[in-house]
Coordinates of C-alpha atoms and ligand atoms in Angstrom, one line a residue:
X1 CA -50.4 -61.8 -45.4
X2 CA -52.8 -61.6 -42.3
X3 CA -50.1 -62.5 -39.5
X4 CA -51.1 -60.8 -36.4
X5 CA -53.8 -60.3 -33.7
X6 CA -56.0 -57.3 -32.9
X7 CA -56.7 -56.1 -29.7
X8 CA -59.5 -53.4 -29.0
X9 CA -59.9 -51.8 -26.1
X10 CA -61.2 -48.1 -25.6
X11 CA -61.0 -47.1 -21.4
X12 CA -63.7 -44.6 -22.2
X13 CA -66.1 -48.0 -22.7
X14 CA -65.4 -48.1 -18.5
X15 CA -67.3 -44.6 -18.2
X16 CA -70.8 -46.3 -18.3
X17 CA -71.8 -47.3 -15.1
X18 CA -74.8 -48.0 -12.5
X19 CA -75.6 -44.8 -10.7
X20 CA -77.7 -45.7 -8.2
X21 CA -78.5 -48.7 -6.1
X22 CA -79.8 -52.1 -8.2
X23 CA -78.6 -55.9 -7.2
X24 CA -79.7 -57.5 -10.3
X25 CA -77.2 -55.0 -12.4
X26 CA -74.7 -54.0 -10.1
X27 CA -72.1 -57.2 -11.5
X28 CA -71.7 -55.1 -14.8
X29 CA -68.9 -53.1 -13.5
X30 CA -66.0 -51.0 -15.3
X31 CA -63.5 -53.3 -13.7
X32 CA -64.4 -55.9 -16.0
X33 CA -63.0 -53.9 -18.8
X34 CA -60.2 -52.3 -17.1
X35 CA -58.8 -55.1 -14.6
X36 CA -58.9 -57.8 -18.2
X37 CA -56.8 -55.2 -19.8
X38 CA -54.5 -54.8 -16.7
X39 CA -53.9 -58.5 -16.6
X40 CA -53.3 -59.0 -20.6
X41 CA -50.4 -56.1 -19.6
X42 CA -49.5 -58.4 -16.5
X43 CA -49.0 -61.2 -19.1
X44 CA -46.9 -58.9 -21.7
X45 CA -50.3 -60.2 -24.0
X46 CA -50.8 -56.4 -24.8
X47 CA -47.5 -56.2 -26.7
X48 CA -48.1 -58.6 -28.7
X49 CA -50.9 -57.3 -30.1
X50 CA -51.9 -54.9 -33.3
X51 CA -53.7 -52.1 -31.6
X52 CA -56.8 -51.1 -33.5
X53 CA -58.5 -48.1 -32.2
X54 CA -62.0 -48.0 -31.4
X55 CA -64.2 -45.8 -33.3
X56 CA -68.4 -45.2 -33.0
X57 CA -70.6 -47.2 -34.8
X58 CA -73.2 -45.2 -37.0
X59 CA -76.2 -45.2 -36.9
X60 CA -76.9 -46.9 -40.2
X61 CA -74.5 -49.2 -38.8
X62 CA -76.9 -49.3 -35.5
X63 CA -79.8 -49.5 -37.9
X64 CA -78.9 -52.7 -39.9
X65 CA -80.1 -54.5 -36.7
X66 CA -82.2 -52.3 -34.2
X67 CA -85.2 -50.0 -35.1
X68 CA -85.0 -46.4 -35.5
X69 CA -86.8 -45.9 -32.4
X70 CA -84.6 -48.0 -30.1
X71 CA -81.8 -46.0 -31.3
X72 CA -83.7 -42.8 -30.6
X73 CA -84.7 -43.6 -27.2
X74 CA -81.2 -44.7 -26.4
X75 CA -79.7 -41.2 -28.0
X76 CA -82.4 -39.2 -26.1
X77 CA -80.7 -41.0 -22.3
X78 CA -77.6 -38.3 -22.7
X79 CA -79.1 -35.6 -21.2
X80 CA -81.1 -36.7 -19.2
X81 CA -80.7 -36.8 -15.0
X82 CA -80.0 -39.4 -12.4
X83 CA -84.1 -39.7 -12.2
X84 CA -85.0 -39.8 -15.9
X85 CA -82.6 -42.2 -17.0
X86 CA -83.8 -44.1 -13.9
X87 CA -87.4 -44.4 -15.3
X88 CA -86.2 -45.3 -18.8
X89 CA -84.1 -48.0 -17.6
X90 CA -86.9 -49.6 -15.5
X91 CA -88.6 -50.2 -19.5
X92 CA -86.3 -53.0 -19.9
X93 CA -85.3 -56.4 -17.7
X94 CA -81.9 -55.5 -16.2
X95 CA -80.5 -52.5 -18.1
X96 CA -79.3 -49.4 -16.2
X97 CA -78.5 -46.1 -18.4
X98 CA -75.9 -43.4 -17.4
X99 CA -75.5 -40.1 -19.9
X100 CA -72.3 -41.5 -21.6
X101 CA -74.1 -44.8 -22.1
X102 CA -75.2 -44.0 -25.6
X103 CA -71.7 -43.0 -26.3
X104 CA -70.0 -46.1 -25.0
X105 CA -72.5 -48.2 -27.0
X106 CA -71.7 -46.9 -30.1
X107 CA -67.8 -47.3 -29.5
X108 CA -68.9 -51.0 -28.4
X109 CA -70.0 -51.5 -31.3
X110 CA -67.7 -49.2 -33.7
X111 CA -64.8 -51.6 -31.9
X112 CA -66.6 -54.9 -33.2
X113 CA -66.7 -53.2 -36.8
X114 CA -63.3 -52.3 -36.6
X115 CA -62.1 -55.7 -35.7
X116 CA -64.1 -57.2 -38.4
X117 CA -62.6 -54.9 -40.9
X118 CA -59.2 -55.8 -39.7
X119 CA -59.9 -59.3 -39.8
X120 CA -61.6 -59.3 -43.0
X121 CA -59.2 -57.1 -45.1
X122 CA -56.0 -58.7 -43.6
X123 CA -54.4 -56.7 -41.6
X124 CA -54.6 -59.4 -38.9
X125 CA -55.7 -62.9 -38.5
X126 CA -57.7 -62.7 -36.0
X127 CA -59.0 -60.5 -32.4
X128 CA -60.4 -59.8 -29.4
X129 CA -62.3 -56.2 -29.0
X130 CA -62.9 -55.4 -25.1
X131 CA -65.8 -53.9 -25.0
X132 CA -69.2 -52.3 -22.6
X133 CA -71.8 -52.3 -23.1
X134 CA -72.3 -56.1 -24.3
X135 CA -74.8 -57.2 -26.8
X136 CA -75.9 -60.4 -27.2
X137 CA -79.5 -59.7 -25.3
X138 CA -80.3 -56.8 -27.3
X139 CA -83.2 -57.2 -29.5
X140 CA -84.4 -55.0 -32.4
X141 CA -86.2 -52.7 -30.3
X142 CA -85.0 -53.4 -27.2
X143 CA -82.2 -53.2 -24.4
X144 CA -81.8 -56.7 -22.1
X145 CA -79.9 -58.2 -19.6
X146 CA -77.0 -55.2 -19.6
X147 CA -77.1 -55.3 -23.5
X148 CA -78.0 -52.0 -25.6
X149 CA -76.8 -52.5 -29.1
X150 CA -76.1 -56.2 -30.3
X151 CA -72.7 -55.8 -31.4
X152 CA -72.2 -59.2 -32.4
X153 CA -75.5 -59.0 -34.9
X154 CA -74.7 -56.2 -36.2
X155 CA -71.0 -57.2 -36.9
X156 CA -72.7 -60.3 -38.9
X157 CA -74.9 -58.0 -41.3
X158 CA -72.3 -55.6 -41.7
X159 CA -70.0 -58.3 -42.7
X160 CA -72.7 -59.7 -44.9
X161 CA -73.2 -56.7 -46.3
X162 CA -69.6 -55.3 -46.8
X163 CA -67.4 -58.6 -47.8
X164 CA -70.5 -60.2 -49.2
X165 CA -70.0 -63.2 -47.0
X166 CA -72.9 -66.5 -47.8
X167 CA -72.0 -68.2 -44.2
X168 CA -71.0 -66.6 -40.5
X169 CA -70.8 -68.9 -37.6
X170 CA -71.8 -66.6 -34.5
X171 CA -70.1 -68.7 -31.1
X172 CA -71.9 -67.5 -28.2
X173 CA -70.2 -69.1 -25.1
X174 CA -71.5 -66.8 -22.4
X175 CA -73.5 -68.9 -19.6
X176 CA -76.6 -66.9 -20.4
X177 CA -79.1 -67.4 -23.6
X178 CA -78.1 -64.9 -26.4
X179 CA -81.8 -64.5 -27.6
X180 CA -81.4 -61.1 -28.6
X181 CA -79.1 -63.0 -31.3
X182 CA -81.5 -65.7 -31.9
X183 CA -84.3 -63.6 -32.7
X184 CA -82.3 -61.2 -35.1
X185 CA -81.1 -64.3 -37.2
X186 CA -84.0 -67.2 -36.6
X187 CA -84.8 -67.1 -40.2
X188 CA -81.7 -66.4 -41.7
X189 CA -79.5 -69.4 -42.9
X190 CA -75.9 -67.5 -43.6
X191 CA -75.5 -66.6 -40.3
X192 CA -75.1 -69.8 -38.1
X193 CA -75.9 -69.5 -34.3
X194 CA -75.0 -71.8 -31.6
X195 CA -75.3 -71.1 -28.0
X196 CA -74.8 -73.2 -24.8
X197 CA -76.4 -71.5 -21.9
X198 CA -77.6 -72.1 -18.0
X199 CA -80.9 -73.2 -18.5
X200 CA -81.8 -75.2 -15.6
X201 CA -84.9 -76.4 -17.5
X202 CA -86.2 -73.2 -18.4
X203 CA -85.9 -72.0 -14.2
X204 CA -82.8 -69.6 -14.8
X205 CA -82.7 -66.4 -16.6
X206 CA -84.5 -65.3 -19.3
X207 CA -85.9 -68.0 -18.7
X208 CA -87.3 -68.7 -22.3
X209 CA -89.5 -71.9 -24.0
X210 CA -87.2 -70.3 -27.8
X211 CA -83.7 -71.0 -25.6
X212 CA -84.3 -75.0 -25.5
X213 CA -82.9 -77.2 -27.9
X214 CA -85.5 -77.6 -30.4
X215 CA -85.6 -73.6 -31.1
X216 CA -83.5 -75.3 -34.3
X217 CA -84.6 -71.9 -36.2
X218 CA -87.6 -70.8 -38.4
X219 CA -88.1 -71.4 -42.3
X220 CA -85.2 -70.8 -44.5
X221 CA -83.2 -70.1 -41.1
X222 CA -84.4 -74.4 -39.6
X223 CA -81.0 -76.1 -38.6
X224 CA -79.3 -73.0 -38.2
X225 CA -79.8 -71.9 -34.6
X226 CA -78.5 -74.2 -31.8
X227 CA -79.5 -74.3 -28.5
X228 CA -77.4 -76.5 -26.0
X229 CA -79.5 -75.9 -22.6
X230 CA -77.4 -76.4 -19.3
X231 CA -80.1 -78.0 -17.0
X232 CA -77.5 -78.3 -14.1
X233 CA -75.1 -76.1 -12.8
X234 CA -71.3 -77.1 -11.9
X235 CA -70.8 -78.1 -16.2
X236 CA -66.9 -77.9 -16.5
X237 CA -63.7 -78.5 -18.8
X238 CA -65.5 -82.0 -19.9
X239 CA -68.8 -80.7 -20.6
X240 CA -67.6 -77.8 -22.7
X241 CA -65.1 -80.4 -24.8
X242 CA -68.0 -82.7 -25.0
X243 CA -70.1 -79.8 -26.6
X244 CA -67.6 -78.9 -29.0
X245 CA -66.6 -82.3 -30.1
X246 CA -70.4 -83.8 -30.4
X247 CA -72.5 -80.7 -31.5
X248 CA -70.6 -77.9 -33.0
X249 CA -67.3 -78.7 -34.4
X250 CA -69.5 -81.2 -36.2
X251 CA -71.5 -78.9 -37.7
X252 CA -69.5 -75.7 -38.0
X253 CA -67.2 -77.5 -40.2
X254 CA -69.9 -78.6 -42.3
X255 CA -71.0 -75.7 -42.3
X256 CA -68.0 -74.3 -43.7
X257 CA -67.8 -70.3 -42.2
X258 CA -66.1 -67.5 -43.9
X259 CA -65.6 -65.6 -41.1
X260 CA -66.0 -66.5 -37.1
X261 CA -68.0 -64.3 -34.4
X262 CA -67.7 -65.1 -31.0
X263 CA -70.2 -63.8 -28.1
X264 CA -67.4 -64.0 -25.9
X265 CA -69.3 -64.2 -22.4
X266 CA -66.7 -65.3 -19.4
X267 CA -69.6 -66.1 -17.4
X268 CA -69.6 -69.6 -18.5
X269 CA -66.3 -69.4 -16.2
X270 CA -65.2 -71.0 -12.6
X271 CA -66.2 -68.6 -10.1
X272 CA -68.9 -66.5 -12.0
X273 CA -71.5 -65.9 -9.6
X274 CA -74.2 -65.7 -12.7
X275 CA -72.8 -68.8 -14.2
X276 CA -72.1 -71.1 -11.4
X277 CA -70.2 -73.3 -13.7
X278 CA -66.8 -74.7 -13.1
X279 CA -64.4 -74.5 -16.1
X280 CA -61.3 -73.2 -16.0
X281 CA -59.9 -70.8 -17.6
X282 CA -57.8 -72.7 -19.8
X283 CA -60.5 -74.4 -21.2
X284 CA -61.2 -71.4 -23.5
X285 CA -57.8 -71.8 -24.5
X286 CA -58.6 -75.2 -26.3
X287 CA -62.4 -73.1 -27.7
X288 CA -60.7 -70.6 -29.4
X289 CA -58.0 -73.0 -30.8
X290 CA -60.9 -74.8 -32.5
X291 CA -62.2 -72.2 -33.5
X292 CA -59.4 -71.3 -35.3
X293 CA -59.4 -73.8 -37.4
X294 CA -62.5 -72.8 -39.1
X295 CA -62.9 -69.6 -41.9
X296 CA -59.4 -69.9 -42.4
X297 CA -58.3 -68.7 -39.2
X298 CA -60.7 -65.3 -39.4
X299 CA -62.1 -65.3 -36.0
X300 CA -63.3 -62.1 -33.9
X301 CA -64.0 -62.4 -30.4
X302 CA -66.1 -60.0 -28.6
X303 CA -66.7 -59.4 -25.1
X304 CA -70.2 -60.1 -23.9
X305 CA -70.3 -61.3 -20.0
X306 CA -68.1 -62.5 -17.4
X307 CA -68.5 -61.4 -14.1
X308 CA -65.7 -62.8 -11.5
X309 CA -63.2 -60.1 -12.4
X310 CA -60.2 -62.7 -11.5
X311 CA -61.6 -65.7 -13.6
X312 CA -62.7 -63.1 -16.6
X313 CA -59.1 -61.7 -17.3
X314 CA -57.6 -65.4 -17.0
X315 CA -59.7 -66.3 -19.3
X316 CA -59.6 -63.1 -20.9
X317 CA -56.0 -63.9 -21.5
X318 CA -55.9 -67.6 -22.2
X319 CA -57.8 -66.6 -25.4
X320 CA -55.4 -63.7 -26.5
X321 CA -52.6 -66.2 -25.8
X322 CA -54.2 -68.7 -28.0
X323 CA -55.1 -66.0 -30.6
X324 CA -51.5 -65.3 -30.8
X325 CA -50.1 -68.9 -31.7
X326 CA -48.9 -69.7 -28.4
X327 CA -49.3 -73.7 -27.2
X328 CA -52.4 -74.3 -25.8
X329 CA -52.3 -75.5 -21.8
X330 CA -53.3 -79.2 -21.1
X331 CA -56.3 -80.1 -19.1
X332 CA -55.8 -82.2 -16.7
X333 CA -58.6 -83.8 -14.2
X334 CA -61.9 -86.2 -15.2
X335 CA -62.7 -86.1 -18.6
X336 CA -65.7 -87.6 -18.8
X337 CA -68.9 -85.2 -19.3
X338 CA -71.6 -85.5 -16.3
X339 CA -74.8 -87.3 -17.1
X340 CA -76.7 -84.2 -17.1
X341 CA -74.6 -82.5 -19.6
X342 CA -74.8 -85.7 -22.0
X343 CA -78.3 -85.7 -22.3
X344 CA -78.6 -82.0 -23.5
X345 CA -75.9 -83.3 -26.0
X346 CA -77.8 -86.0 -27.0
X347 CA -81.1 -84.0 -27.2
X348 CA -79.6 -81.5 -29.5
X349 CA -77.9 -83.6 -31.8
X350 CA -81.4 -85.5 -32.5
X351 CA -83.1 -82.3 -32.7
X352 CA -79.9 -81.4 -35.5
X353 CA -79.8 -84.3 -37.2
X354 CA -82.2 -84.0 -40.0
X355 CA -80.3 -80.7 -40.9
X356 CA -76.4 -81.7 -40.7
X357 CA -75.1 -85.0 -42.1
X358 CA -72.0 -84.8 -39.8
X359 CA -74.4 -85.3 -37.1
X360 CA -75.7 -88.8 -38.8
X361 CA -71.8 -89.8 -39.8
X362 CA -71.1 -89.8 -36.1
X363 CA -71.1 -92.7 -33.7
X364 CA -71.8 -91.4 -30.3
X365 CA -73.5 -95.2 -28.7
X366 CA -70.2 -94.8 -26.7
X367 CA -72.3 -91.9 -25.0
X368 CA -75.6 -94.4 -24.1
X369 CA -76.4 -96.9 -21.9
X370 CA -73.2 -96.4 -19.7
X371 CA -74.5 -98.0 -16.7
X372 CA -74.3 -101.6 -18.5
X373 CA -70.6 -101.6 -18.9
X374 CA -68.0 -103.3 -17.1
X375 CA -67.3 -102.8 -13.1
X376 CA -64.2 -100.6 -14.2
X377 CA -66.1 -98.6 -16.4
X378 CA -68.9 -98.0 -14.2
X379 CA -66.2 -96.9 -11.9
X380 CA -65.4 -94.4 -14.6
X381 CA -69.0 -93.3 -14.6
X382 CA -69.3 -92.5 -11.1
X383 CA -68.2 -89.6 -12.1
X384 CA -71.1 -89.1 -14.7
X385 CA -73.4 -88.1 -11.9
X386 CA -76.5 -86.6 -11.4
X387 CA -74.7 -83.9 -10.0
X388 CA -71.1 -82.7 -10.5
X389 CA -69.2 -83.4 -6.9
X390 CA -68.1 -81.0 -5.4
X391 CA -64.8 -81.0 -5.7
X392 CA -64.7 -77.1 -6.3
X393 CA -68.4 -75.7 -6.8
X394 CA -70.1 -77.1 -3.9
X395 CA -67.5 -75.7 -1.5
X396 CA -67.7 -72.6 -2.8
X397 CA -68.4 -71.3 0.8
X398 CA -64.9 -72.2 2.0
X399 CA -62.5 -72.4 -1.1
X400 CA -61.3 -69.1 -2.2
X401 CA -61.7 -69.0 -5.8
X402 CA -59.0 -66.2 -6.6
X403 CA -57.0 -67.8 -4.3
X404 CA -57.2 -71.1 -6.6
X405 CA -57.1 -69.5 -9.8
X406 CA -53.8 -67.7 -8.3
X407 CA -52.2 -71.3 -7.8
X408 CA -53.9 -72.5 -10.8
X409 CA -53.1 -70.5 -13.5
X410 CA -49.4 -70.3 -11.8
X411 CA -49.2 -73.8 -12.6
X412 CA -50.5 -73.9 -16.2
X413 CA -48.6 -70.9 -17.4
X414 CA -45.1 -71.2 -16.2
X415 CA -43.7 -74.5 -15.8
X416 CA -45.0 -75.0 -19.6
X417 CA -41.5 -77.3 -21.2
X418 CA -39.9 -75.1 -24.3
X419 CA -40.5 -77.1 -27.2
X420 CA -37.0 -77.7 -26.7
X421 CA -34.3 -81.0 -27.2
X422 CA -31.5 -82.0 -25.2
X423 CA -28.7 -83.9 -26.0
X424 CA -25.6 -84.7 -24.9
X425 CA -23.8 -85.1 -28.5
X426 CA -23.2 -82.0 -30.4
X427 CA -21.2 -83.7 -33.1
X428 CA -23.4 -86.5 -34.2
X429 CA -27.0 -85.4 -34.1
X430 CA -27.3 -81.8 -33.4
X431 CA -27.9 -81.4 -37.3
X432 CA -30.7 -84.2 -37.1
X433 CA -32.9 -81.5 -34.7
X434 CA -35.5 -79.7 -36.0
X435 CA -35.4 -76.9 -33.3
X436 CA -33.4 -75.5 -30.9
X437 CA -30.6 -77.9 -28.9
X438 CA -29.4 -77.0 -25.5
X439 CA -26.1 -78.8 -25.1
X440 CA -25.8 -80.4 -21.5
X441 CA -22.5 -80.3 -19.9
X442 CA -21.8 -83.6 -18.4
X443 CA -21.4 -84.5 -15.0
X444 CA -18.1 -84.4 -13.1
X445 CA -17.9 -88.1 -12.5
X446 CA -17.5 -88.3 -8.7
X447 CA -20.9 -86.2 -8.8
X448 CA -22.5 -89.0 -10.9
X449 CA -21.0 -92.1 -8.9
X450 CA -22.3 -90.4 -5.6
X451 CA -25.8 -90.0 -7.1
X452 CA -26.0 -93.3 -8.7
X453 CA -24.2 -95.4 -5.7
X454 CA -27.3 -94.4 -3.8
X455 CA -29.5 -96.7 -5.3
X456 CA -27.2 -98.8 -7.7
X457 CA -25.2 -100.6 -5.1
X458 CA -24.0 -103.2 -7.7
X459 CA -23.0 -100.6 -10.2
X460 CA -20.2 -101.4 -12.9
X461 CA -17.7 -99.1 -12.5
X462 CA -16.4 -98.2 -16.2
X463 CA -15.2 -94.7 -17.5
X464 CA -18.3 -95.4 -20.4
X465 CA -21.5 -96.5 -18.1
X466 CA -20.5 -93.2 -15.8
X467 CA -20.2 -91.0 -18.6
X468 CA -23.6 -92.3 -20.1
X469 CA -25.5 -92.3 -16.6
X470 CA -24.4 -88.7 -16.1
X471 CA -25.7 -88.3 -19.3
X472 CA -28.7 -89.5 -19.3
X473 CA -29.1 -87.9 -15.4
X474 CA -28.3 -84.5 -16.8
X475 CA -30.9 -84.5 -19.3
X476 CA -33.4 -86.2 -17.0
X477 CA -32.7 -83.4 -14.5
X478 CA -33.9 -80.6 -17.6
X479 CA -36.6 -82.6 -18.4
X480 CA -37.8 -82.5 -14.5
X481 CA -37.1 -78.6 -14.0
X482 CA -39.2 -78.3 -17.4
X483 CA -36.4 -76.5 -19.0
X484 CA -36.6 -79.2 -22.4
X485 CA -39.3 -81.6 -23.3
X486 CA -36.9 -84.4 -23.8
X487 CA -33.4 -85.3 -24.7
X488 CA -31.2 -87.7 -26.5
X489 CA -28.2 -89.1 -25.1
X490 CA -25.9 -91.3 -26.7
X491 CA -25.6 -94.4 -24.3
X492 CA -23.3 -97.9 -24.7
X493 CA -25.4 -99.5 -21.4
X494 CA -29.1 -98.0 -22.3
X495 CA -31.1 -100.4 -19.9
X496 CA -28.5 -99.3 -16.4
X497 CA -29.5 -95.6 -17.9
X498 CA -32.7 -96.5 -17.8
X499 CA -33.2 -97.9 -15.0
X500 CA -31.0 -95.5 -12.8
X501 CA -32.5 -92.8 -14.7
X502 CA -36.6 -94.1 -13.2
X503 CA -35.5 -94.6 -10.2
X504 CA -33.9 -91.1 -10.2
X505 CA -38.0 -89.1 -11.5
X506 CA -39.3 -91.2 -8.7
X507 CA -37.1 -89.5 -6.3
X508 CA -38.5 -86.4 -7.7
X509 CA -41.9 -87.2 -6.5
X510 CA -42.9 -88.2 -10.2
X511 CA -46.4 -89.8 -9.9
X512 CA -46.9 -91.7 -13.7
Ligands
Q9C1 N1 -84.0 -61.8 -12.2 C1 -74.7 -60.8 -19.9 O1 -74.0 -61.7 -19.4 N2 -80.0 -61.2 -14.8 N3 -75.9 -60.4 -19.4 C2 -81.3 -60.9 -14.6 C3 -83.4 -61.1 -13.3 C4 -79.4 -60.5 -16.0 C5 -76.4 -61.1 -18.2 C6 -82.0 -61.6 -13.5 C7 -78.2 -61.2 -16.5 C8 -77.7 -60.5 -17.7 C9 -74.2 -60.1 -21.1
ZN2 ZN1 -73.9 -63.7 -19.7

């Protein structure tokens, strides 16, 4: 049985790098790879892993996607000079060459391979291979947008080919357009490709008329590309829920996948200065634990972007975390997806629906005419505006975001309550408890009349109301330091428990 998760990661994939001076390029640094891996150690992630090595893809691996002169010009960069490789780079938009590129491309994609082999034969569930070079821009005969080799296609056709697999879902989360992807699999209905991206009406980059929502595909291949175009920056947590609840859980589980690719670009994240986008990195959490639902849990994530080292390896880790079976973190803040991002949804669901039926089945009226509901609802929406407010984007300028993500993640990660239940009885219902019981040792009863007297001026003074306060307080006190989720405690006088025991969280600064 499949149980556990891959992790691939090679440090030789941090040896390609920009040699000389070029703003557009100079984000895709080797700290991406390293400083994600260093923080999946930080997290004791790494151990928890099956480690896979990496090996080079072949080139009749390479080959099932690119031409056979891409690949040559690419294998002719390793000896070439500072100067040379220069010139060649120039041929593309936003690539830069260095002699072990060629090298670290084909161990970017050899790494995908082998995480789809250990996916797909068992010996894990599911992955995550680190990887540079990415892929999702590269086209059949060309390098893009830091891309040399599209791992990620050529994953799908080699999957295709070697576990004769009908239907891959490709999830390409990165902030930018994977139209290298798009273009390799337009006309091809097994392979499944849905993309949200920073689109900004066709102003940001590639800036592509084929990256809109009605690119739905081409012959056979119609309904099976996606497109969900960001036309305003600042999309966050909401937007990315909204996305998966009304477009592609929808149809990915129509669609039924066998296996799960994700284009596992970071850039989509708070902070990326690409991006510009403002969900956190817990929100990926909650993406990969729907996607994990699909293909019977066979899902491969690959590295594409992600470009605010700090924000990439949170995020980075969130998905290992979730990869391994831990609880997913709760999001907490407004919930509601912003005007802008609603109408992309409702654009591309209408552009879907003559393909998927899930998309017809749906009821989304919810999502229209929002400005003729009640005052308290148009409250609500006030947050459905134009733009997003600026509660974190806007002041970019001034707000540190490591310095928020440091805080952040802090509180998402530890304070997380055990699944974990108290009680004060270990004779009577300790067998009744599904998991693990902490006994709580009861308060010295001087200690509880003290507390209670406090507040409780009237209190009745009897051996069995103390005992049961002190209960009751004792739990209440685990619940507060997070060290249980909740508790049971036998009580003869359940409403003065109660009560005492409300007034007592609100003394602890609890809010709701
Ligand atoms: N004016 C990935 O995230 N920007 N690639 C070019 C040209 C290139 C991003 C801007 C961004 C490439 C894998
Ligand atoms: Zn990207």
């Amino acid at each position: 049985m499949a149980s556990g998760t891959v992790l691939i990661y090679d440090e030789e994939m941090t040896t390609h790098k920009l040699l000389w001076s070029d703003p557009i390029c100079d984000i895709e640094v080797p700290e991406r790879l390293s400083s994600s891996y260093e923080q999946l150690k930080c997290y004791h992630l790494v151990e928890r892993c099956v480690h896979v090595p990496a090996r080079e893809g072949s080139e009749e691996e390479i080959l099932l996607v690119h031409s056979s002169e891409h690949l040559e010009v690419a294998k002719s960069t390793q000896t070439m000079n500072e100067e040379e490789l220069k010139r060649v780079s120039e041929n593309y938009d936003a690539f830069f060459f260095h002699p072990n590129t060629y090298r670290c491309a084909r161990l970017a994609v050899g790494a995908t391979l082998q995480l789809v082999d250990a996916v797909m034969s068992g010996k894990g569930r599911n992955g995550m291979a680190l990887v540079r070079p990415p892929g999702h821009h590269s086209q059949r005969n060309a390098a893009n947008g830091f891309c040399l080799f599209n791992n990620v296609a050529i994953a799908a056709e080699y999957a295709k080919l070697k576990y004769d697999l009908q239907r891959i879902l490709i999830v390409d989360w990165d902030v930018h357009h994977g139209q290298g992807t798009q273009y390799i699999f337009e006309e091809d209905p097994s392979v499944l490709y849905f993309s949200w991206h920073r689109y900004e009406h066709q102003e940001f980059w590639p800036s592509l008329k084929e990256s809109d929502y009605d690119a739905v595909g081409l012959g056979k291949g119609k309904g099976f590309n996606i497109n969900l175009p960001w036309n305003k920056v600042g999309m966050g947590n909401s937007d990315y829920l909204a996305a998966f609840f009304h477009v592609l859980l929808p149809v990915a589980f129509e669609f039924d996948p066998e296996l799960v690719i994700v284009s596992s670009g970071y850039d989509s994240g708070i902070g990326d200065p690409e991006g510009q986008m403002n969900a956190t990195p817990e929100v990926f959490a909650h993406l990969t634990h729907f996607l994990m639902q699909l293909a019977n849990g066979k899902l491969c994530v690959i590295l594409e972007g992600g470009y605010h080292l700090k924000s990439l390896a949170e995020s980075v880790c969130m998905t290992v975390k979730t990869l391994l079976g831990d609880p997913v973190p709760q999001i907490t803040g407004e919930m509601a997806p912003c005007r802008s991002a609603v109408e992309s949804i409702q654009n591309v669901r209408a552009a879907h629906k003559p393909y998927w039926k899930w998309l017809t089945y749906e009821d989304t009226s919810f999502l229209q005419n929002l400005s003729t509901k009640s005052n308290l609802l148009k409250k609500a929406n006030s947050n459905l505006s134009t733009e997003h407010d600026s509660k974190i984007t806007n002041s970019n300028e001034n707000v540190k975001v490591e310095r928020f993500l440091e805080l952040h993640m802090k509180s998402i990660l530890f304070p997380v309550p055990p699944i974990k239940t108290a009680t004060t009885d270990s004779t009577g219902l300790a067998h009744f408890l599904p998991v693990a019981v902490h006994l709580v040792k009861e308060m010295d009863k001087t200690e509880i009349k003290t507390l209670v007297s406090g507040f409780y001026v009237d209190l009745v003074e009897d051996d069995k109301t103390l005992l049961s306060l002190g209960s009751m307080l004792a739990i209440l006190d685990k619940i507060l330091k997070k060290e249980v989720r909740n508790g049971i405690a036998a009580s003869p006088t359940p409403a003065v428990s109660a009560a005492v025991a409300l007034r007592h969280s609100v003394r602890f600064g609890f809010q709701r």
